[in-house]
XYZ file of C-alpha atoms in Angstrom:
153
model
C 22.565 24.261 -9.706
C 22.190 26.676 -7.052
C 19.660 24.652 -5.005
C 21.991 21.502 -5.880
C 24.809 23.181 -3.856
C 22.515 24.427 -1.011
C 21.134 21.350 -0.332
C 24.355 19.530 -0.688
C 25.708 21.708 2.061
C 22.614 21.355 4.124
C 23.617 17.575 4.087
C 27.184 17.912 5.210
C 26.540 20.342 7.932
C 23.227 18.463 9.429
C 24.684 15.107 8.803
C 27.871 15.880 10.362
C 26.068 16.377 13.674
C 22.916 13.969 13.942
C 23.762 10.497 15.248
C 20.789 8.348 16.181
C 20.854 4.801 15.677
C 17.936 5.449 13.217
C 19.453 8.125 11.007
C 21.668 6.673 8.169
C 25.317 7.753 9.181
C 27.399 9.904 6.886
C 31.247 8.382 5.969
C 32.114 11.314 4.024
C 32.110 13.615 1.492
C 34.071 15.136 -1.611
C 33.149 18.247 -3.966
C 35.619 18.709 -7.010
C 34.511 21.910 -9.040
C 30.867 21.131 -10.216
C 30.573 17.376 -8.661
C 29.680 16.575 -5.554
C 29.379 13.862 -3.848
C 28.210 11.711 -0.037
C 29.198 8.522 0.810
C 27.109 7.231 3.401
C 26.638 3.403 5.278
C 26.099 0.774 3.055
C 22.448 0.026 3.350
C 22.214 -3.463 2.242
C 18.379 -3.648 1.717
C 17.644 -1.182 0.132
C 14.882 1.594 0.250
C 11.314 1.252 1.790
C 9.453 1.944 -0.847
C 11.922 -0.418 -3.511
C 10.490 -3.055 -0.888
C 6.810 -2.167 -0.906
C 6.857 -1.972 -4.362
C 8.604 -5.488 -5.254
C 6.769 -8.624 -6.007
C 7.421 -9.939 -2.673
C 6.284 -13.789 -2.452
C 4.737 -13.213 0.939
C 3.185 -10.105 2.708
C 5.411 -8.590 5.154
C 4.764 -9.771 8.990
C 2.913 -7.479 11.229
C 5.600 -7.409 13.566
C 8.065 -6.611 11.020
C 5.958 -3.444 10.077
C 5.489 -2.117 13.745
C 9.367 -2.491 14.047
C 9.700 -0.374 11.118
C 7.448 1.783 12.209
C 8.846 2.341 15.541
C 12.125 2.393 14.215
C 11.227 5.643 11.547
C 9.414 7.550 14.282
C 12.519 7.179 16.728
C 14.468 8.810 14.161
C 11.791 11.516 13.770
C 11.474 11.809 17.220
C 15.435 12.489 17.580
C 15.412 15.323 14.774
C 12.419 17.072 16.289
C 13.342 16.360 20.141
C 17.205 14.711 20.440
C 19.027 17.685 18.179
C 19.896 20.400 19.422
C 18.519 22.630 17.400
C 15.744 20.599 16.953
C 15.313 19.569 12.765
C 12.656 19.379 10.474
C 13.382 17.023 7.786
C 10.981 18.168 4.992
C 10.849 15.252 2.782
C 9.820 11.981 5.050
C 8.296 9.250 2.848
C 9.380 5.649 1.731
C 12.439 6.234 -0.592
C 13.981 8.134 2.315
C 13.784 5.142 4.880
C 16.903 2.960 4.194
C 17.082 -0.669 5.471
C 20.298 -2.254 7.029
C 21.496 -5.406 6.635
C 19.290 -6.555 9.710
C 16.292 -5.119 8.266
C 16.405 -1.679 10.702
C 14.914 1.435 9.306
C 16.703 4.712 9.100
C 15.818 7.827 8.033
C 18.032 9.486 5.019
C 17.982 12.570 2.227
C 18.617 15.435 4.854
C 19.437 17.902 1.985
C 15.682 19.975 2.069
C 16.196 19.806 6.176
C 15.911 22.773 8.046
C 17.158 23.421 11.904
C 14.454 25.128 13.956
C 16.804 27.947 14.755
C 16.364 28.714 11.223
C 13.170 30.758 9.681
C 11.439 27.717 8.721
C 8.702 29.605 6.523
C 9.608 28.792 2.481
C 8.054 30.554 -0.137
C 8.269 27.835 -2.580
C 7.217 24.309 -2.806
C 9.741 21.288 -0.987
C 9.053 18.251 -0.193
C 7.235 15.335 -2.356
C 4.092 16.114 -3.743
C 1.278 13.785 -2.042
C 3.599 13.816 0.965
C 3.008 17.394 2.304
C 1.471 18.202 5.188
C -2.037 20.070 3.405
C -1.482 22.987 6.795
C 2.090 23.716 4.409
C -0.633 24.652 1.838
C -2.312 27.235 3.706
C 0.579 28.516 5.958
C 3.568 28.176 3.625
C 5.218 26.788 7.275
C 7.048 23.189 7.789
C 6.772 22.461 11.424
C 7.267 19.036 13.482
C 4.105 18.360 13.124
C 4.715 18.446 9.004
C 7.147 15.449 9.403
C 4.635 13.493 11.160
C 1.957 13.808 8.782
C 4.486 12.367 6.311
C 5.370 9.935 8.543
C 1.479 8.739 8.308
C 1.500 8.679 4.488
């Protein structure tokens, strides 16, 4: 599809110039007629929300979550305030935080991103739907701020 492709090139282009420690890195790509396809890090652990969701035999440590945490807003922080132009990612929420093989969050999925540079009003619906900043509702504008609210769901 049409949006398919955009967001596919969104990827390449954004991916091929953010590097932050918590951003999942980008090894390459491929497109051959109507597939596509990214190969990023191996992310040994897994999603976020695959771990919140699993029958885990014990709760996850307090300290473990802060580092998390921390770890997901430095990313955020390095879209909104590191790039250059600055980056909205659109879609922040639990499947889009990867886990390494030493348990550090990064931030993945760039394809609904936009740069700042760009006209960040949309007149249709992106995101994840209990994930969206309610101000998108009534402005039909992503800003930084939009991320963060994510971030807090």
């Amino acid at each position: 599809s049409k949006q398919g492709e955009r967001e596919f090139e969104t990827e390449v282009i954004l991916m091929g110039r953010l590097h932050h420690r918590n951003l999942v890195n980008l090894v390459g790509y491929c497109t051959e007629r109507e597939h596509r396809m990214l190969v990023y890090e191996y992310m040994s652990n897994g999603s976020l929300a695959d771990l919140l969701s699993s029958e885990s035999k014990e709760p996850l440590k307090w300290d473990w979550r802060v580092r998390v945490s921390q770890d997901i807003a430095r990313g955020i922080e390095y879209l909104h305030d590191g790039a250059v132009p600055p980056v909205i990612h659109r879609d922040i929420k639990s499947a889009n935080v990867l886990l390494d093989y030493s348990m550090r969050a990064r931030v993945a999925d760039f394809g609904l991103s936009k740069e700042l540079s760009d006209d960040v009003a949309v007149s249709g619906f992106r995101g994840t739907f209990g994930y969206i900043d309610p101000q998108f509702i009534a402005t039909k504008t992503f800003t930084e701020k939009s991320d963060v609210y994510s971030f807090g769901v």
